[in-house]
Coordinates of C-alpha atoms in Angstrom, one line a residue:
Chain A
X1 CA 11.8 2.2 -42.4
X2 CA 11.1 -0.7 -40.7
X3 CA 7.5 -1.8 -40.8
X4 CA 5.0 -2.9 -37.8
X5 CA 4.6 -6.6 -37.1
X6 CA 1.4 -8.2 -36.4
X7 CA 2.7 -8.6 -32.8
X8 CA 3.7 -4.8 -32.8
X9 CA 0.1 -3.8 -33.5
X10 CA -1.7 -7.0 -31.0
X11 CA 0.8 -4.9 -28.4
X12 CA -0.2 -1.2 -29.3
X13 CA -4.1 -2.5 -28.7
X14 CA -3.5 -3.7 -26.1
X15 CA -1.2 -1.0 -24.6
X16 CA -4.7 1.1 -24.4
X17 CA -5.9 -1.3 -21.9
X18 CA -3.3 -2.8 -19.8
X19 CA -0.4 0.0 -20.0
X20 CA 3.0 -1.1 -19.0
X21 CA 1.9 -4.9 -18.5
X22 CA 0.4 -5.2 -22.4
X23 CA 3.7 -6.2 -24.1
X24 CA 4.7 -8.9 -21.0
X25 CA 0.7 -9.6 -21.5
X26 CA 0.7 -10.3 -24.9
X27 CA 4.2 -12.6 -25.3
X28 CA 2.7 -14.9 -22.7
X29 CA -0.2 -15.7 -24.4
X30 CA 1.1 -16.2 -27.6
X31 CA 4.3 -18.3 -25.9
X32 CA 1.7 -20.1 -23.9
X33 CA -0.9 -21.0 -26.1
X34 CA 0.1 -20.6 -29.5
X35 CA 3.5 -21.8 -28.7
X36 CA 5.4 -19.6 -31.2
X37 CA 7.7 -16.5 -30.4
X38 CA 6.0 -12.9 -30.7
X39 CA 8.0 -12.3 -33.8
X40 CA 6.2 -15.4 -35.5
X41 CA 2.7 -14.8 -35.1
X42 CA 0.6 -14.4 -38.6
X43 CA -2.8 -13.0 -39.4
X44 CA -4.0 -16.8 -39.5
X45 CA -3.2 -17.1 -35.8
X46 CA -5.2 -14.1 -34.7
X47 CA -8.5 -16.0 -34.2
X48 CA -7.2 -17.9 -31.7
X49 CA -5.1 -15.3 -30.3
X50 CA -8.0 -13.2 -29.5
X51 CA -10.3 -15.8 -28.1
X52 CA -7.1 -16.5 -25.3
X53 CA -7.1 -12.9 -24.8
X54 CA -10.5 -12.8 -24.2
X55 CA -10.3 -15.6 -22.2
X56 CA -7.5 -13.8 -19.8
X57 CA -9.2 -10.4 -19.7
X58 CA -12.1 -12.5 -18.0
X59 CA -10.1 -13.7 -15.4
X60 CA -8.5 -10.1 -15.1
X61 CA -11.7 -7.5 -15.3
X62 CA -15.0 -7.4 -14.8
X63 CA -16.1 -4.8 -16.7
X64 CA -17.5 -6.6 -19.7
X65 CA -18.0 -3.5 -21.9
X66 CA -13.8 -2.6 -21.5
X67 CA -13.6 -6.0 -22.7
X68 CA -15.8 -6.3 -25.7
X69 CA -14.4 -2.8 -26.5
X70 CA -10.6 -4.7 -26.5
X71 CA -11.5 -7.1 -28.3
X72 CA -13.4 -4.9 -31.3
X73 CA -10.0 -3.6 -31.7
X74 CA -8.3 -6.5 -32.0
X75 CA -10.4 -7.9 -35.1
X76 CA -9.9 -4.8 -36.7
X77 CA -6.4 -7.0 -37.1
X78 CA -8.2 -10.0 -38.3
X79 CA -9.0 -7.6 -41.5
X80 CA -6.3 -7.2 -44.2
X81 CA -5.2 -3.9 -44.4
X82 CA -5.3 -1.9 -47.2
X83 CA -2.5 -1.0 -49.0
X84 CA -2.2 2.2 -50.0
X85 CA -0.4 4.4 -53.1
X86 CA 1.7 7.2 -52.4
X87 CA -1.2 9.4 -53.4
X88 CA -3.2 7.9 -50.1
X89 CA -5.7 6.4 -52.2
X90 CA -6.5 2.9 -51.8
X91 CA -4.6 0.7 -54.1
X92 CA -6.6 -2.1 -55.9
X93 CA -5.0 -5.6 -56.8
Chain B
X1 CA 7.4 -18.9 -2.2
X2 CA 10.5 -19.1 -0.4
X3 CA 10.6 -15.0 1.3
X4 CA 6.5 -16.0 1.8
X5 CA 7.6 -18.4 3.9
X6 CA 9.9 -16.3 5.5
X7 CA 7.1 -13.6 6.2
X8 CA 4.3 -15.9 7.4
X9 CA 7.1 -17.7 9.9
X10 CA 7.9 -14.4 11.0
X11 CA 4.2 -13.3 11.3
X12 CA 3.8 -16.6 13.5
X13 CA 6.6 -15.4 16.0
X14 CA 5.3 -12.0 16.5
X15 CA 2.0 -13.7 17.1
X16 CA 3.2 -16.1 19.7
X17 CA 5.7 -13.2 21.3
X18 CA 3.0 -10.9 21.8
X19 CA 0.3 -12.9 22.9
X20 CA 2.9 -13.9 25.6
X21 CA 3.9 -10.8 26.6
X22 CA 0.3 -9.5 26.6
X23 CA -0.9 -12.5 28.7
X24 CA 1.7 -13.8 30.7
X25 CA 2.5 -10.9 33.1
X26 CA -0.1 -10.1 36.0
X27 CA -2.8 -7.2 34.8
X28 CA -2.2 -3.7 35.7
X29 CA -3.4 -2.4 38.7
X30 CA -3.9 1.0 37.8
X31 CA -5.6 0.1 34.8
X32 CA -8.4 -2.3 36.5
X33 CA -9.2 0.5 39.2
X34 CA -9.3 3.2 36.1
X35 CA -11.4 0.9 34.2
X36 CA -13.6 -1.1 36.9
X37 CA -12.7 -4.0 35.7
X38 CA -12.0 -7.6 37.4
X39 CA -8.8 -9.4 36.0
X40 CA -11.0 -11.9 33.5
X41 CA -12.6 -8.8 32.3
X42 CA -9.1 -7.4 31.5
X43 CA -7.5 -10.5 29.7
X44 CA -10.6 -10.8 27.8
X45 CA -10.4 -7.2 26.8
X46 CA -6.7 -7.9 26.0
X47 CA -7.4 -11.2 23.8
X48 CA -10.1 -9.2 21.7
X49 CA -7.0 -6.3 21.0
X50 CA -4.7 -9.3 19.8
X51 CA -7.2 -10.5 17.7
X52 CA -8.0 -7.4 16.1
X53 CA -3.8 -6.3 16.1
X54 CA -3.2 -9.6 14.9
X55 CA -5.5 -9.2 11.6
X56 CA -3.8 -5.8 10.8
X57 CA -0.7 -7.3 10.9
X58 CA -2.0 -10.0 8.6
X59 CA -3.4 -7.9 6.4
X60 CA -0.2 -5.7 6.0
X61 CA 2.1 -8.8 5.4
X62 CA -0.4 -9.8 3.0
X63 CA 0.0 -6.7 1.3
X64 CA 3.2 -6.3 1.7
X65 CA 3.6 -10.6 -0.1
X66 CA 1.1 -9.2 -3.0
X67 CA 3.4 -6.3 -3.7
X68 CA 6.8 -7.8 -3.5
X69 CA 5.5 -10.8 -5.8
X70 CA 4.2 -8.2 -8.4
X71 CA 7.7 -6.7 -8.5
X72 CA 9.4 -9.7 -8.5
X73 CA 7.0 -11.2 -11.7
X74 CA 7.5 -8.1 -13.3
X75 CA 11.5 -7.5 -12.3
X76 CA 12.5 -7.2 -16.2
X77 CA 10.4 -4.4 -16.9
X78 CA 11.3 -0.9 -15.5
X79 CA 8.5 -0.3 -12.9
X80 CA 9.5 -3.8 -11.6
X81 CA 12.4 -1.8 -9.3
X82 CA 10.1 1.1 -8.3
X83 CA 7.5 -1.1 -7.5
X84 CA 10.1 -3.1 -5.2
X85 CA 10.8 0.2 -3.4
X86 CA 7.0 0.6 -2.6
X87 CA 6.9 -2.6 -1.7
X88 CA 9.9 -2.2 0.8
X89 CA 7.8 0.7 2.0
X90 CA 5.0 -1.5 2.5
X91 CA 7.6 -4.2 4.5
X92 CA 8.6 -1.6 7.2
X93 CA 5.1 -0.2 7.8
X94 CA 3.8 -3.6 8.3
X95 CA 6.8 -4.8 10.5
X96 CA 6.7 -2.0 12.1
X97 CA 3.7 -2.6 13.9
X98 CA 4.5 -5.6 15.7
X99 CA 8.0 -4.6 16.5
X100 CA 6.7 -2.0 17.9
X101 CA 3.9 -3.3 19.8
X102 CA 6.4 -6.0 21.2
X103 CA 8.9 -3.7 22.1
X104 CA 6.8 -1.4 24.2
X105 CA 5.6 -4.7 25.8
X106 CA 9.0 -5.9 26.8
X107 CA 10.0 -2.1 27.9
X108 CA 6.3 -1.9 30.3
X109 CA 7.4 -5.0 31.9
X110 CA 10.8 -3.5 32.7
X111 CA 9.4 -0.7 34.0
X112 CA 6.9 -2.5 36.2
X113 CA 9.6 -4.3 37.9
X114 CA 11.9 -1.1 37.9
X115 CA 9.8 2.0 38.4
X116 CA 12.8 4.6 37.3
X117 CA 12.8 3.1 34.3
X118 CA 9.1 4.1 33.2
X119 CA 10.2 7.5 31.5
X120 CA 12.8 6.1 29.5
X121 CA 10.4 3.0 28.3
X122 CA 8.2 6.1 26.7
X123 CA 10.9 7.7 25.4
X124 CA 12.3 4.7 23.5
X125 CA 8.9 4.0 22.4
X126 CA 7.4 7.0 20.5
X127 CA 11.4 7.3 19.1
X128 CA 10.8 3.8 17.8
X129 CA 7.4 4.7 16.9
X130 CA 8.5 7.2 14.9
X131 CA 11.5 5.5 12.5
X132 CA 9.0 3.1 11.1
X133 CA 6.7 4.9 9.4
X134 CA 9.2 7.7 8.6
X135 CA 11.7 5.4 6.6
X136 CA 8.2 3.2 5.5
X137 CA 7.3 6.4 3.5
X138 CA 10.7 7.8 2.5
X139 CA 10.7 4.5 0.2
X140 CA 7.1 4.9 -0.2
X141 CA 7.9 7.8 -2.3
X142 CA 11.2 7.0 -3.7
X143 CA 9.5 4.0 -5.4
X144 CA 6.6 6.9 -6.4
X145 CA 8.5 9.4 -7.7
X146 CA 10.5 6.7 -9.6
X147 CA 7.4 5.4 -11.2
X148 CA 6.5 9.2 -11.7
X149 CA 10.0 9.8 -13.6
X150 CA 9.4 6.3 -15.7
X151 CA 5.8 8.1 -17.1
X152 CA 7.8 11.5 -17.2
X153 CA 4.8 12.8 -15.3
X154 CA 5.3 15.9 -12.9
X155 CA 3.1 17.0 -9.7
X156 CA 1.0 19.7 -10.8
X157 CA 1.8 22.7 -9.0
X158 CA -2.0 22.9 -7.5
X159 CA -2.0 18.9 -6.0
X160 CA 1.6 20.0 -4.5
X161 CA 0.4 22.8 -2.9
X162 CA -2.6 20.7 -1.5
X163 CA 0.0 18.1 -0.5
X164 CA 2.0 21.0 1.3
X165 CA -0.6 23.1 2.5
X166 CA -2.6 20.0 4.3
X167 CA 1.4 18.9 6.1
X168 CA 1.0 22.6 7.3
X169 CA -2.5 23.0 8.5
X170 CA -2.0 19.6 10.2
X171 CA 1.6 20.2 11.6
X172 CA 0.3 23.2 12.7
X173 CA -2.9 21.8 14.6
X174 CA -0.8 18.8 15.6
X175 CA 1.8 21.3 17.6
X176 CA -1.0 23.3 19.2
X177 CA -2.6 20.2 20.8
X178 CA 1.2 18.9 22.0
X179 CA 1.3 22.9 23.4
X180 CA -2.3 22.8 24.7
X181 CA -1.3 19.9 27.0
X182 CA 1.8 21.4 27.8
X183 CA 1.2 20.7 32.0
X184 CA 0.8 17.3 31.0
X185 CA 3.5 17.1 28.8
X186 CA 6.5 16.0 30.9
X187 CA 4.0 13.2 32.3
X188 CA 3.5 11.9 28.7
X189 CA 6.4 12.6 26.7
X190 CA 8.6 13.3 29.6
X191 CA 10.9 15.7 27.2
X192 CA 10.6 19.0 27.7
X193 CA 8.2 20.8 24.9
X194 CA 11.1 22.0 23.0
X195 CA 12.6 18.4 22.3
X196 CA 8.7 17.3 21.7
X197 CA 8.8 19.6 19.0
X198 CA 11.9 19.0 17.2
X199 CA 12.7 15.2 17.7
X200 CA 8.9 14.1 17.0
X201 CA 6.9 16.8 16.3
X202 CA 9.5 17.2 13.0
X203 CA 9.6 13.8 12.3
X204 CA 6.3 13.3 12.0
X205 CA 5.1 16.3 9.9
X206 CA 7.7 15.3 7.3
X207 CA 6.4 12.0 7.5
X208 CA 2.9 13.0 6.4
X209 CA 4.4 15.1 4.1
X210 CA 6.6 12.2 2.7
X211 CA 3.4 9.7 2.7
X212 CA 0.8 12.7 1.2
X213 CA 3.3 13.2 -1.1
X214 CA 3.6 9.2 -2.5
X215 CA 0.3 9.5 -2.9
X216 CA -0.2 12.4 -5.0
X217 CA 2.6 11.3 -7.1
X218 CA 1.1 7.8 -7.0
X219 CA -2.0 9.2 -8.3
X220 CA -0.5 11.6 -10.6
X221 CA 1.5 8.4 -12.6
X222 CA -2.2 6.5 -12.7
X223 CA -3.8 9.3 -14.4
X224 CA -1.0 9.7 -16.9
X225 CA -0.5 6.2 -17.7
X226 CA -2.3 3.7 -20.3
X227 CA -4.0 0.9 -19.6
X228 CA -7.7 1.4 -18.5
X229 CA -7.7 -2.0 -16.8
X230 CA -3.9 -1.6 -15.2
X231 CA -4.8 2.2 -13.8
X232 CA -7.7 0.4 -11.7
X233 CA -5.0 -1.7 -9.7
X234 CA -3.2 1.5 -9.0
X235 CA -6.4 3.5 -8.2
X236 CA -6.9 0.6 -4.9
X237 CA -2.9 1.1 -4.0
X238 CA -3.3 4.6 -4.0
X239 CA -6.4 4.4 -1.6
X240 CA -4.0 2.1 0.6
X241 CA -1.8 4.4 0.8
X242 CA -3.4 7.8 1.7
X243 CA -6.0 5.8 4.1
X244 CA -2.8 4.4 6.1
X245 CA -1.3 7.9 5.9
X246 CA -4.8 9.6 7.5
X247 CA -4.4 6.9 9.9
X248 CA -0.8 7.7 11.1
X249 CA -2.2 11.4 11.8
X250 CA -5.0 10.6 13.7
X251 CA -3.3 8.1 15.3
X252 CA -0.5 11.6 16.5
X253 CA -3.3 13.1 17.0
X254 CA -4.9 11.1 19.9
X255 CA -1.8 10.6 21.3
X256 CA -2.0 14.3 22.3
X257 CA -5.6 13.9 23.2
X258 CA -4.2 12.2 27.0
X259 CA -7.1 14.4 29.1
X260 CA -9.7 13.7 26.5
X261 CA -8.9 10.4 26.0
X262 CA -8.9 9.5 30.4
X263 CA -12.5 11.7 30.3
X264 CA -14.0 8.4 28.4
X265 CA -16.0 5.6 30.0
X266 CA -14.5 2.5 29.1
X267 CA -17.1 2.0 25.9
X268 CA -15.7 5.0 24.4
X269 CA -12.2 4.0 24.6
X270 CA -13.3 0.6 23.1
X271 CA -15.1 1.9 19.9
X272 CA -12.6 4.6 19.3
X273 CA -10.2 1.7 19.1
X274 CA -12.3 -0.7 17.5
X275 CA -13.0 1.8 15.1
X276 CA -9.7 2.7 14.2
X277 CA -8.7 -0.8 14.2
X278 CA -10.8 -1.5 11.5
X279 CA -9.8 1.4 9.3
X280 CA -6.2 0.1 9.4
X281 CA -7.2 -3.8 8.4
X282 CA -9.5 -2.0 5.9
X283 CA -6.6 0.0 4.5
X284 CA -4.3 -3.0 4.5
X285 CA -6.6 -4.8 2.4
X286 CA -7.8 -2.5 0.1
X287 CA -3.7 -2.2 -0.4
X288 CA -3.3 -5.4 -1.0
X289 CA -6.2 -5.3 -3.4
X290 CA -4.7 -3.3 -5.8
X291 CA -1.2 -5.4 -5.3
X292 CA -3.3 -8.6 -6.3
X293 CA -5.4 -6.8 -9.4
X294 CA -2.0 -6.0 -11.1
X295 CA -0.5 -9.2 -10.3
X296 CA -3.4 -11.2 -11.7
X297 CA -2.3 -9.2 -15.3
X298 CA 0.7 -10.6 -15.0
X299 CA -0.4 -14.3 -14.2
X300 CA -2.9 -15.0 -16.8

C-alpha cells in the first residue's frame, strides 16, 4: 500500500477549508515560494510552508478564527508521527 | 486580458449606441402630455435611466469577466468546465440587456416614422425579451447540475418540490394577471390570449423554473461540498442568482400590471423603477462577488 506524502496530508487539511481549490491551492504555494515540486516537500519545510499559507488565507478570508483553526491543523504536521506496532500501540525507538 | 478587452469594448458600443438612440430622436409626444413634462424635463429623465441601465450593464459584464476568469484559472480541474457553462449563462443575461434595450430602441423609432409597424415592434420585442434569459438559464443550470453531478449531490425531493411548486403558484398568478387584462391584451401584446399564453406565457414559466432550479442545485452542491472558506464564494453566487431570477418575475409581472402601472403619478413610476434598478445592479454585484471570492483562492 502506498503510503501518504507530507504534501498528501498539507492537501487533505486543507481540503476541509478550501474544497476543490485546496490541491491547486497548495502546489502554488509550495511551487511559488518554496520552489520545489509537491512531491519534494519534507517535514523541515513545513514551518515556512505554513507561515505562506497563513499569509494567503489572510488575503483570502476574514474570518480569523477559520484561519487559526487551519493553521492548528497544519502543525499537527510539524509533529512526527508516531509509529505504531501492528498491535496499535505506540512503538518506542 | 484579451476577451476583457473584448467585453469592456463591447460594453463601450452599447453605451454609445444607446445613449444615441435614447437622445438623438425628438421626445415622444404622447409621453410628455401623459407625464406633464417639458422636453428638458424628459431627456433629463432619460439621461438618469442610462445612467442607472448603464451601471447594470456594468455590473453584469463584470460578473460575467469574474466568472469566466475563474473558469478559465481553474480550466484543469473539473468544475473549471461547469463553471464556464454558468459563466456563459452569466454572458447572455448580461448581453441580453442591452441588446435588448437597443433593439426595442431601433424598432420604436421605426415605428414612429411608420405607424403600421408599431404592433410588430412589440411583438419582436417581448419574443426577443424572452430568448435571453431563457437560454441565460438553460446554461445556468446545465453548468449547476454539472457541478451537482461532480459532488454526486441530488436535489432533495422537498427543495424540488419548493422549486416546482413556487414555478406553479407563480405561473399560475402570472396567467391570471395576463387574463385579468384580457380587454387590454391585444393593445399590449397584440396576440390574441391564446398565443400570449403559449409563446410567452410558456416560455417564461419554464424559465423561472430553469433559473429556481440552478439555484437550488447551486445551493444543494455548496452545502455538500468541503471547503468552509470556498462554500462562502458559492453562498454570494447563489444569492446572484436567485435575486436575478426574482427580478425576471417581477419584472413579467409588471408587464401585466399596464392599467396599474398608467394609474401612477410620475413619482411612482420613477421609484418603482429606481427601485428595481437597484435590485438588479445589487444582484449583479453581489454575483460578481462570489465570482471574485473564489477567484482570489485561486490567485494567492
Amino acid at each position: 500500500m502506498a503510503t501518504q506524502s507530507l504534501y498528501d496530508d498539507v492537501v487533505m487539511i486543507t481540503y476541509d477549508y478550501l474544497g476543490p481549490a485546496a490541491d491547486r491551492f497548495v502546489v502554488r504555494q509550495i511551487r511559488n515560494h518554496l520552489r520545489k515540486d509537491p512531491g519534494e516537500l519534507q517535514r523541515k519545510d513545513l514551518r515556512q510552508l505554513i507561515d505562506w499559507i497563513q499569509l494567503a488565507m489572510r488575503l483570502i478570508s476574514n474570518d480569523s478564527q477559520v484561519i487559526d483553526r487551519y493553521m492548528a491543523d497544519l502543525e499537527t504536521l510539524a509533529v512526527p508521527k508516531k509509529t505504531t506496532t501492528h498491535y496499535g500501540k505506540n512503538a518506542r525507538h | 486580458m484579451q476577451l476583457r478587452s473584448k467585453i469592456f469594448y463591447w460594453y463601450a458600443a452599447f453605451v454609445v449606441a444607446l445613449t444615441l438612440l435614447t437622445l438623438l430622436p425628438e421626445p415622444s409626444q404622447v409621453t410628455l402630455t401623459r407625464f406633464h413634462l417639458t422636453p428638458t424635463g424628459m431627456r433629463l429623465l432619460d439621461i438618469t435611466f442610462l445612467i442607472a441601465e448603464f451601471i447594470i450593464w456594468f455590473a453584469g459584464f463584470y460578473g460575467y469577466n469574474k466568472l469566466s476568469s475563474y473558469s478559465r484559472l481553474i480550466h484543469s480541474g473539473e468544475e473549471g468546465k461547469r463553471i464556464a457553462k454558468l459563466a456563459r449563462g452569466l454572458l447572455l443575461l448580461s448581453i441580453g440587456l442591452p441588446i435588448t434595450a437597443l433593439l426595442s430602441g431601433v424598432l420604436s423609432i421605426i415605428a414612429a416614422h411608420n405607424p403600421g409597424f408599431a404592433a410588430p415592434s412589440v411583438i419582436i420585442n417581448n419574443y426577443v425579451g424572452v430568448v435571453f434569459p431563457l437560454l441565460a438559464m438553460l446554461w445556468l443550470s446545465i453548468g449547476a447540475r454539472g457541478l451537482g453531478e461532480l459532488a454526486k449531490t441530488r436535489l432533495r425531493l422537498r427543495l424540488l418540490n419548493v422549486v416546482v411548486l413556487t414555478t406553479i403558484v407563480l405561473g399560475v398568478i402570472f396567467c391570471c394577471l395576463v387574463v385579468q387584462g384580457h380587454r387590454q391584451l391585444r393593445l399590449v401584446y397584440h396576440m390574441s390570449p391564446e398565443l400570449v399564453m403559449l409563446t410567452l406565457g410558456i416560455p417564461y414559466m419554464y424559465t423561472w423554473f430553469l433559473g429556481l432550479y440552478s439555484a437550488a442545485e447551486l445551493r444543494t452542491y455548496s452545502k455538500k461540498v468541503a471547503g468552509v472558506v470556498y462554500r462562502k464564494g458559492w453562498n454570494l453566487m447563489i444569492a446572484g442568482v436567485l435575486s436575478l431570477v426574482f427580478l425576471s418575475i417581477m419584472l413579467q409581472y409588471l408587464s401585466t400590471l399596464t392599467s396599474w402601472l398608467a394609474s401612477l403619478t410620475l413619482y411612482e413610476v420613477l421609484l418603482l423603477l429606481y427601485v428595481l434598478l437597484l435590485f438588479y445592479i445589487a444582484a449583479f454585484i453581489v454575483f460578481a462577488l462570489g465570482a471574485k471570492k473564489l477567484m482570489k483562492i485561486e490567485e494567492v
